[in-house]
């Protein structure tokens, strides 16, 4: 389902150390499934994977999706970090939701505090459609805490705009996804009578893609959320019986970290995987970077970044290894055309573009490993909902095991509070 290949560099990893860590990883995975790990109160995502969760009410989600599909051309999805990255990753990768104009367009906002994008979006959505009709807009606002500055301020701006844009009322145009009974967003949603969904208390944002946080906007966009969940659950079941690849990835990351590698460059040659890398980057960065430990999850999109970062990767300090994420079957392909003008690429006529991309990938793996950059390859079968669900399940379990190997609490994020505290002191004294 999800395959892991390792291309070692000539200096090689210590096989004995690897075997030892692999055994520890096996014990960690067992403990994780038995919920005997630090931060066990945050394992609501595992309940979803093993099918014990009652928090996922698919019929309510589908009813809301149907409603927004019927009254909206555009849905503004407001949230930051774990409140949007899984959704954005699924939409960017998903083959079935592409080019499907029967569903509302989803726009992600609230991920920063700059004004340009917001002004542009409000200007654009205020303009009429070519047929003279008004653009029908709704909002899904997602914040577990309900107190996140970016989400709260952008929601306030867009809510105010939405009230002017739809003067007949916005009550049926706002869906809030937040904590069940705490926080200002919960209070606001209940008072205003907005449709709302709960983010389970036992689930941190970065582990919440398979909860209403991801499932509501994805269902609105026409993604088959039943298959997404099925793929995740089948993968979790498969891992319980055959954990080889989860153990391999977690163990290799740990062994490489212990060997002195500080940076894990998450790279891809497949556009479909770009959003998945953003999601992994957050999952790993926020879960593992603490107590003076952790690999820095960098990101590169190839072959574009081979013409910039590629130089650093090839010849910079030997502190970086790569985790390359690929799709075995790309969602679309092209054939290089014949042409009567000579341009130096005649020999490639009639060859698939994917074959050239694959050659670039294989060449890069060879060049990087030979120069001392170990490469881990993660291969997803395709970009169907089932495969994407499997990918999310696989990586959440890898990070759960890695946290155990590192002896940290994978599920907290005390470090992100520091900037918020300073910002609030500046803003409010
Ligand atoms: O993974 C996490 O917990 C964070 O990235 C949160 O998702 C992010 O900070 C947004 O938090 P909230 O949903 O409370 O607005």
Short mmCIF file of C-alpha atoms and ligand atoms in Angstrom, two decimals:
data_model
loop_
_atom_site.label_atom_id
_atom_site.label_comp_id
_atom_site.label_asym_id
_atom_site.label_seq_id
_atom_site.Cartn_x
_atom_site.Cartn_y
_atom_site.Cartn_z
CA UNK A 1 0.00 0.00 0.00
CA UNK A 2 2.60 2.56 1.11
CA UNK A 3 6.10 1.39 0.21
CA UNK A 4 9.36 2.54 1.72
CA UNK A 5 12.69 2.17 -0.10
CA UNK A 6 16.04 3.18 1.33
CA UNK A 7 18.97 4.32 -0.82
CA UNK A 8 21.94 4.56 1.50
CA UNK A 9 25.03 6.72 0.94
CA UNK A 10 28.49 5.09 0.65
CA UNK A 11 29.32 5.75 4.34
CA UNK A 12 26.27 3.62 5.21
CA UNK A 13 24.23 3.27 8.36
CA UNK A 14 25.30 0.89 11.11
CA UNK A 15 23.21 -2.25 10.51
CA UNK A 16 23.41 -3.33 14.14
CA UNK A 17 22.16 0.05 15.35
CA UNK A 18 19.36 -0.15 12.78
CA UNK A 19 18.28 -3.63 13.92
CA UNK A 20 18.28 -2.47 17.53
CA UNK A 21 16.16 0.65 16.80
CA UNK A 22 13.84 -1.43 14.64
CA UNK A 23 13.10 -3.69 17.61
CA UNK A 24 12.47 -0.64 19.79
CA UNK A 25 10.16 0.71 17.10
CA UNK A 26 8.21 -2.54 17.08
CA UNK A 27 7.70 -2.27 20.85
CA UNK A 28 6.74 1.42 20.47
CA UNK A 29 4.10 0.65 17.85
CA UNK A 30 2.64 -2.03 20.10
CA UNK A 31 2.52 0.45 22.99
CA UNK A 32 0.92 3.04 20.72
CA UNK A 33 -1.89 0.68 19.66
CA UNK A 34 -2.36 -0.22 23.34
CA UNK A 35 -2.41 3.51 24.23
CA UNK A 36 0.43 3.15 26.69
CA UNK A 37 2.44 6.14 25.46
CA UNK A 38 3.13 9.61 26.81
CA UNK A 39 0.31 11.90 25.66
CA UNK A 40 -2.18 8.99 25.52
CA UNK A 41 -5.05 11.44 26.17
CA UNK A 42 -4.41 12.80 22.62
CA UNK A 43 -4.95 9.54 20.76
CA UNK A 44 -8.44 10.30 19.43
CA UNK A 45 -6.96 10.00 15.91
CA UNK A 46 -6.03 6.39 16.68
CA UNK A 47 -9.64 5.68 17.70
CA UNK A 48 -10.70 6.91 14.26
CA UNK A 49 -8.13 4.64 12.60
CA UNK A 50 -9.10 1.52 14.49
CA UNK A 51 -12.79 2.31 14.04
CA UNK A 52 -13.72 2.99 17.69
CA UNK A 53 -14.63 6.62 17.25
CA UNK A 54 -18.16 7.86 17.64
CA UNK A 55 -17.04 11.43 16.85
CA UNK A 56 -17.30 11.02 13.09
CA UNK A 57 -20.98 11.50 12.24
CA UNK A 58 -20.82 11.03 8.49
CA UNK A 59 -24.52 11.60 7.86
CA UNK A 60 -24.44 15.05 9.50
CA UNK A 61 -21.29 15.92 7.54
CA UNK A 62 -22.86 14.80 4.26
CA UNK A 63 -26.04 16.81 4.99
CA UNK A 64 -24.00 19.97 5.61
CA UNK A 65 -21.95 19.34 2.49
CA UNK A 66 -25.12 18.98 0.43
CA UNK A 67 -26.47 22.23 1.86
CA UNK A 68 -23.30 24.24 1.07
CA UNK A 69 -23.09 22.64 -2.38
CA UNK A 70 -26.62 23.88 -3.06
CA UNK A 71 -26.17 27.46 -1.80
CA UNK A 72 -22.52 28.30 -2.62
CA UNK A 73 -20.23 28.85 -5.58
CA UNK A 74 -17.25 29.50 -3.32
CA UNK A 75 -16.57 28.31 0.23
CA UNK A 76 -13.95 30.21 2.21
CA UNK A 77 -12.22 27.80 4.55
CA UNK A 78 -10.63 29.74 7.42
CA UNK A 79 -8.06 28.01 9.64
CA UNK A 80 -4.34 27.60 10.20
CA UNK A 81 -1.87 24.75 10.80
CA UNK A 82 -3.61 21.48 11.52
CA UNK A 83 -6.97 23.14 10.88
CA UNK A 84 -6.36 23.24 7.11
CA UNK A 85 -3.19 21.48 5.95
CA UNK A 86 -4.70 17.98 5.66
CA UNK A 87 -7.69 19.33 3.73
CA UNK A 88 -5.49 21.37 1.38
CA UNK A 89 -3.22 18.35 0.86
CA UNK A 90 -6.14 16.07 -0.01
CA UNK A 91 -7.68 18.57 -2.42
CA UNK A 92 -4.35 19.23 -4.16
CA UNK A 93 -3.66 15.51 -4.54
CA UNK A 94 -7.09 14.02 -5.06
CA UNK A 95 -7.63 12.86 -8.63
CA UNK A 96 -11.40 12.60 -8.39
CA UNK A 97 -12.17 16.10 -7.09
CA UNK A 98 -10.20 17.83 -9.88
CA UNK A 99 -11.95 19.88 -12.56
CA UNK A 100 -15.31 19.13 -11.11
CA UNK A 101 -17.33 22.28 -11.47
CA UNK A 102 -20.43 20.85 -9.87
CA UNK A 103 -18.92 21.49 -6.42
CA UNK A 104 -18.12 24.82 -4.77
CA UNK A 105 -14.58 26.08 -5.07
CA UNK A 106 -12.71 25.93 -1.74
CA UNK A 107 -10.35 28.80 -0.87
CA UNK A 108 -8.06 28.58 2.15
CA UNK A 109 -7.68 31.79 4.14
CA UNK A 110 -6.53 32.78 7.61
CA UNK A 111 -3.08 31.27 7.21
CA UNK A 112 -1.32 34.63 7.68
CA UNK A 113 -2.02 38.21 8.73
CA UNK A 114 -1.26 40.05 5.47
CA UNK A 115 -4.06 42.08 3.89
CA UNK A 116 -3.41 41.71 0.14
CA UNK A 117 -4.93 38.29 -0.39
CA UNK A 118 -8.01 39.13 1.68
CA UNK A 119 -8.60 42.38 -0.21
CA UNK A 120 -8.17 40.59 -3.53
CA UNK A 121 -10.56 37.80 -2.56
CA UNK A 122 -13.25 40.20 -1.30
CA UNK A 123 -12.91 42.36 -4.44
CA UNK A 124 -13.12 39.36 -6.72
CA UNK A 125 -16.07 37.78 -4.95
CA UNK A 126 -17.95 41.09 -4.88
CA UNK A 127 -17.94 41.15 -8.69
CA UNK A 128 -20.82 39.53 -10.53
CA UNK A 129 -20.53 36.31 -12.54
CA UNK A 130 -20.35 36.76 -16.37
CA UNK A 131 -24.12 36.02 -16.54
CA UNK A 132 -24.83 38.94 -14.16
CA UNK A 133 -25.61 36.76 -11.16
CA UNK A 134 -24.07 37.34 -7.77
CA UNK A 135 -21.37 35.00 -6.47
CA UNK A 136 -22.79 32.85 -3.70
CA UNK A 137 -20.28 32.58 -0.87
CA UNK A 138 -20.14 30.65 2.42
CA UNK A 139 -17.59 30.24 5.19
CA UNK A 140 -16.28 27.21 7.06
CA UNK A 141 -14.29 28.44 10.05
CA UNK A 142 -12.09 25.91 11.84
CA UNK A 143 -10.36 26.49 15.17
CA UNK A 144 -10.27 23.93 17.94
CA UNK A 145 -9.25 26.49 20.57
CA UNK A 146 -11.41 29.23 19.08
CA UNK A 147 -8.75 31.74 20.14
CA UNK A 148 -6.22 31.59 17.30
CA UNK A 149 -5.42 35.15 16.19
CA UNK A 150 -5.11 34.50 12.45
CA UNK A 151 -8.35 32.51 12.26
CA UNK A 152 -10.31 34.81 14.58
CA UNK A 153 -9.31 38.08 12.91
CA UNK A 154 -9.74 36.81 9.35
CA UNK A 155 -13.13 35.30 10.27
CA UNK A 156 -14.19 38.67 11.69
CA UNK A 157 -13.15 40.47 8.48
CA UNK A 158 -14.81 37.95 6.16
CA UNK A 159 -17.92 37.59 8.31
CA UNK A 160 -18.43 41.32 8.16
CA UNK A 161 -17.95 41.27 4.35
CA UNK A 162 -20.30 38.28 4.02
CA UNK A 163 -23.06 40.14 5.91
CA UNK A 164 -22.90 42.96 3.35
CA UNK A 165 -22.60 40.56 0.41
CA UNK A 166 -25.62 38.50 1.53
CA UNK A 167 -27.83 41.07 3.33
CA UNK A 168 -30.66 38.53 3.57
CA UNK A 169 -28.68 36.75 6.33
CA UNK A 170 -25.66 34.54 6.71
CA UNK A 171 -26.82 32.11 9.36
CA UNK A 172 -27.05 29.24 6.87
CA UNK A 173 -23.79 30.28 5.20
CA UNK A 174 -21.43 29.78 8.12
CA UNK A 175 -20.26 26.44 9.51
CA UNK A 176 -18.03 26.42 12.59
CA UNK A 177 -15.77 23.51 13.53
CA UNK A 178 -14.48 23.93 17.05
CA UNK A 179 -14.27 22.50 20.53
CA UNK A 180 -17.51 21.00 21.86
CA UNK A 181 -17.94 23.24 24.86
CA UNK A 182 -15.16 25.76 25.24
CA UNK A 183 -13.69 28.80 23.48
CA UNK A 184 -15.09 31.97 21.92
CA UNK A 185 -15.84 30.38 18.55
CA UNK A 186 -18.09 27.79 20.21
CA UNK A 187 -19.93 30.56 22.06
CA UNK A 188 -20.26 32.68 18.91
CA UNK A 189 -21.48 29.74 16.80
CA UNK A 190 -24.09 28.73 19.38
CA UNK A 191 -25.35 32.29 19.87
CA UNK A 192 -25.53 33.01 16.13
CA UNK A 193 -27.14 29.63 15.39
CA UNK A 194 -24.42 28.55 12.94
CA UNK A 195 -24.26 24.90 12.00
CA UNK A 196 -21.32 23.47 13.93
CA UNK A 197 -19.20 20.36 14.37
CA UNK A 198 -16.95 19.34 17.24
CA UNK A 199 -13.21 18.85 17.16
CA UNK A 200 -12.73 15.96 19.59
CA UNK A 201 -10.90 17.01 22.77
CA UNK A 202 -8.59 14.05 22.30
CA UNK A 203 -7.25 15.18 18.93
CA UNK A 204 -4.60 17.81 18.20
CA UNK A 205 -4.99 19.85 15.01
CA UNK A 206 -2.21 18.13 13.06
CA UNK A 207 -3.79 14.72 13.72
CA UNK A 208 -7.33 15.85 12.84
CA UNK A 209 -7.63 15.45 9.05
CA UNK A 210 -9.95 12.43 9.47
CA UNK A 211 -12.25 14.29 11.89
CA UNK A 212 -14.83 16.97 10.94
CA UNK A 213 -11.84 19.37 10.57
CA UNK A 214 -10.92 17.68 7.29
CA UNK A 215 -14.06 15.74 6.44
CA UNK A 216 -16.52 18.68 6.33
CA UNK A 217 -14.67 20.86 3.77
CA UNK A 218 -13.58 17.79 1.82
CA UNK A 219 -17.15 16.54 1.54
CA UNK A 220 -18.24 20.01 0.34
CA UNK A 221 -15.55 19.82 -2.37
CA UNK A 222 -16.91 16.46 -3.57
CA UNK A 223 -14.20 14.24 -2.10
CA UNK A 224 -15.39 10.73 -1.27
CA UNK A 225 -14.85 10.92 2.50
CA UNK A 226 -16.13 7.37 3.04
CA UNK A 227 -13.32 6.00 0.86
CA UNK A 228 -10.81 8.32 2.53
CA UNK A 229 -11.73 6.90 5.94
CA UNK A 230 -11.87 3.35 4.59
CA UNK A 231 -8.38 3.70 3.10
CA UNK A 232 -7.04 4.99 6.43
CA UNK A 233 -8.69 2.22 8.42
CA UNK A 234 -7.57 -0.52 6.01
CA UNK A 235 -4.02 0.83 6.22
CA UNK A 236 -4.10 0.86 10.05
CA UNK A 237 -5.37 -2.72 10.05
CA UNK A 238 -2.66 -3.72 7.58
CA UNK A 239 -0.01 -2.06 9.77
CA UNK A 240 -1.24 -3.95 12.83
CA UNK A 241 -0.64 -7.21 10.94
CA UNK A 242 2.38 -6.19 8.89
CA UNK A 243 4.14 -3.14 10.39
CA UNK A 244 7.35 -3.52 8.35
CA UNK A 245 7.21 -0.23 6.45
CA UNK A 246 6.15 1.96 9.38
CA UNK A 247 8.96 0.47 11.47
CA UNK A 248 11.43 0.89 8.61
CA UNK A 249 10.68 4.58 8.10
CA UNK A 250 10.61 5.47 11.81
CA UNK A 251 13.79 3.47 12.53
CA UNK A 252 15.75 4.89 9.61
CA UNK A 253 14.78 8.45 10.53
CA UNK A 254 15.92 7.79 14.12
CA UNK A 255 19.18 6.11 13.11
CA UNK A 256 20.02 8.91 10.69
CA UNK A 257 19.22 11.50 13.38
CA UNK A 258 21.47 9.68 15.85
CA UNK A 259 24.21 9.62 13.18
CA UNK A 260 24.22 13.45 13.15
CA UNK A 261 21.78 14.31 10.39
CA UNK A 262 19.84 17.42 11.46
CA UNK A 263 17.71 18.15 8.40
CA UNK A 264 15.18 15.91 6.68
CA UNK A 265 14.42 17.37 3.29
CA UNK A 266 10.91 16.30 2.28
CA UNK A 267 10.99 16.35 -1.50
CA UNK A 268 8.88 15.26 -4.43
CA UNK A 269 8.86 15.21 -8.21
CA UNK A 270 5.06 14.93 -8.25
CA UNK A 271 2.88 18.02 -8.05
CA UNK A 272 0.15 15.90 -6.46
CA UNK A 273 2.41 15.37 -3.44
CA UNK A 274 3.27 19.02 -2.77
CA UNK A 275 0.39 19.52 -0.30
CA UNK A 276 1.05 16.15 1.33
CA UNK A 277 4.58 17.35 2.03
CA UNK A 278 3.23 20.51 3.71
CA UNK A 279 1.07 18.28 5.90
CA UNK A 280 3.99 15.95 6.78
CA UNK A 281 6.21 18.96 7.44
CA UNK A 282 3.76 20.26 10.05
CA UNK A 283 3.06 16.82 11.52
CA UNK A 284 6.76 16.14 12.01
CA UNK A 285 7.88 19.66 12.89
CA UNK A 286 5.28 20.34 15.55
CA UNK A 287 5.29 16.79 16.95
CA UNK A 288 9.02 16.07 17.03
CA UNK A 289 10.87 19.37 17.41
CA UNK A 290 11.07 19.74 21.18
CA UNK A 291 13.32 19.33 24.21
CA UNK A 292 16.34 20.22 22.06
CA UNK A 293 15.67 17.23 19.77
CA UNK A 294 14.17 16.65 16.33
CA UNK A 295 14.95 16.70 12.63
CA UNK A 296 14.24 20.00 10.87
CA UNK A 297 11.66 19.14 8.17
CA UNK A 298 12.74 21.15 5.13
CA UNK A 299 10.85 21.02 1.84
CA UNK A 300 11.81 20.92 -1.84
CA UNK A 301 9.76 20.61 -5.02
CA UNK A 302 11.73 18.96 -7.82
CA UNK A 303 12.82 19.34 -10.48
CA UNK A 304 12.22 23.10 -9.91
CA UNK A 305 14.34 23.27 -6.76
CA UNK A 306 17.17 21.21 -8.24
CA UNK A 307 17.99 24.47 -10.02
CA UNK A 308 18.36 26.28 -6.67
CA UNK A 309 18.44 24.21 -3.46
CA UNK A 310 19.83 21.27 -5.42
CA UNK A 311 23.31 22.80 -5.23
CA UNK A 312 23.14 22.89 -1.41
CA UNK A 313 21.81 19.34 -1.22
CA UNK A 314 24.56 18.06 -3.55
CA UNK A 315 27.54 19.89 -2.07
CA UNK A 316 26.52 21.54 1.20
CA UNK A 317 27.29 20.23 4.71
CA UNK A 318 26.51 16.53 5.16
CA UNK A 319 23.75 17.12 7.72
CA UNK A 320 20.80 16.50 5.40
CA UNK A 321 19.03 13.37 4.23
CA UNK A 322 16.04 13.26 1.93
CA UNK A 323 12.61 11.72 2.19
CA UNK A 324 11.21 11.68 -1.33
CA UNK A 325 7.46 11.18 -1.62
CA UNK A 326 6.14 9.89 -4.96
CA UNK A 327 2.97 8.61 -6.57
CA UNK A 328 3.43 5.34 -8.47
CA UNK A 329 0.64 6.12 -10.93
CA UNK A 330 0.50 9.87 -11.74
CA UNK A 331 -3.02 11.26 -12.15
CA UNK A 332 -2.33 12.41 -15.71
CA UNK A 333 0.40 12.21 -18.35
CA UNK A 334 1.45 13.71 -21.69
CA UNK A 335 3.37 12.49 -24.70
CA UNK A 336 6.26 14.60 -26.04
CA UNK A 337 5.13 15.75 -29.53
CA UNK A 338 6.92 15.26 -32.84
CA UNK A 339 8.06 18.61 -34.29
CA UNK A 340 9.76 19.54 -37.55
CA UNK A 341 11.90 22.21 -35.84
CA UNK A 342 15.17 20.99 -34.36
CA UNK A 343 15.49 21.91 -30.67
CA UNK A 344 17.83 19.27 -29.29
CA UNK A 345 15.00 17.17 -27.83
CA UNK A 346 14.11 15.13 -30.97
CA UNK A 347 15.14 11.85 -29.31
CA UNK A 348 12.38 12.31 -26.71
CA UNK A 349 9.49 12.56 -29.22
CA UNK A 350 6.60 10.21 -28.39
CA UNK A 351 8.02 9.46 -24.93
CA UNK A 352 5.73 10.03 -21.91
CA UNK A 353 6.53 13.11 -19.82
CA UNK A 354 6.20 10.90 -16.71
CA UNK A 355 9.10 8.77 -18.00
CA UNK A 356 11.33 11.85 -18.24
CA UNK A 357 10.22 12.92 -14.73
CA UNK A 358 10.98 9.43 -13.43
CA UNK A 359 14.43 9.53 -15.04
CA UNK A 360 15.05 12.89 -13.35
CA UNK A 361 14.02 11.32 -10.04
CA UNK A 362 16.21 8.23 -10.45
CA UNK A 363 19.16 10.35 -11.57
CA UNK A 364 18.72 12.65 -8.57
CA UNK A 365 18.58 9.73 -6.12
CA UNK A 366 21.81 8.34 -7.61
CA UNK A 367 23.61 11.72 -7.60
CA UNK A 368 22.54 12.59 -4.05
CA UNK A 369 23.26 9.21 -2.45
CA UNK A 370 26.68 8.91 -4.12
CA UNK A 371 27.60 12.30 -2.65
CA UNK A 372 26.64 11.35 0.92
CA UNK A 373 22.91 12.22 1.05
CA UNK A 374 20.87 9.15 2.03
CA UNK A 375 17.46 9.04 0.35
CA UNK A 376 14.30 7.47 1.73
CA UNK A 377 11.55 6.93 -0.83
CA UNK A 378 7.88 6.80 0.17
CA UNK A 379 5.72 5.47 -2.65
CA UNK A 380 1.94 5.99 -2.70
CA UNK A 381 0.02 3.80 -5.17
CA UNK A 382 -2.13 6.55 -6.70
CA UNK A 383 -4.09 9.64 -5.68
CA UNK A 384 -7.43 7.98 -5.02
CA UNK A 385 -9.18 8.83 -1.74
CA UNK A 386 -8.34 5.35 -0.43
CA UNK A 387 -4.62 5.80 -1.07
CA UNK A 388 -4.62 9.28 0.46
CA UNK A 389 -6.40 7.97 3.56
CA UNK A 390 -3.76 5.23 3.75
CA UNK A 391 -1.00 7.83 3.51
CA UNK A 392 -2.43 9.89 6.41
CA UNK A 393 -2.80 6.80 8.60
CA UNK A 394 0.70 5.60 7.74
CA UNK A 395 2.38 8.90 8.58
CA UNK A 396 0.46 9.54 11.81
CA UNK A 397 1.61 6.11 13.01
CA UNK A 398 5.21 6.76 11.89
CA UNK A 399 5.28 10.02 13.84
CA UNK A 400 3.67 8.33 16.87
CA UNK A 401 6.42 5.68 16.83
CA UNK A 402 9.17 8.25 16.22
CA UNK A 403 8.04 10.28 19.24
CA UNK A 404 8.30 7.17 21.40
CA UNK A 405 11.79 6.41 20.05
CA UNK A 406 12.78 10.00 20.85
CA UNK A 407 11.20 9.82 24.32
CA UNK A 408 9.13 12.96 23.86
CA UNK A 409 5.44 13.83 24.11
CA UNK A 410 4.51 13.79 20.40
CA UNK A 411 1.14 15.44 20.94
CA UNK A 412 1.87 18.74 22.69
CA UNK A 413 3.35 21.91 21.18
CA UNK A 414 4.51 24.10 24.08
CA UNK A 415 6.95 25.94 21.77
CA UNK A 416 4.27 27.61 19.65
CA UNK A 417 2.89 29.40 22.70
CA UNK A 418 6.03 31.56 23.07
CA UNK A 419 5.36 33.81 20.05
CA UNK A 420 1.65 34.06 20.90
CA UNK A 421 2.47 35.29 24.40
CA UNK A 422 4.85 37.98 23.09
CA UNK A 423 2.38 39.03 20.36
CA UNK A 424 -0.47 39.37 22.85
CA UNK A 425 1.69 41.44 25.19
CA UNK A 426 2.48 43.80 22.30
CA UNK A 427 -1.18 43.95 21.19
CA UNK A 428 -2.93 44.10 24.52
CA UNK A 429 -0.25 45.07 27.04
O1 LIG B 1 -1.48 20.91 15.28
C1 LIG B 1 -1.88 21.81 15.98
O2 LIG B 1 -2.39 21.61 17.11
C2 LIG B 1 -1.79 23.24 15.51
O3 LIG B 1 -1.13 23.35 14.31
C3 LIG B 1 -3.19 23.83 15.36
O4 LIG B 1 -3.91 23.10 14.41
C4 LIG B 1 -3.13 25.31 14.93
O5 LIG B 1 -2.32 26.03 15.81
C5 LIG B 1 -4.53 25.90 14.90
O6 LIG B 1 -5.12 25.81 16.17
P1 LIG B 1 -6.67 26.04 16.37
O7 LIG B 1 -7.39 24.94 15.68
O8 LIG B 1 -6.88 25.99 17.84
O9 LIG B 1 -7.00 27.38 15.80
#
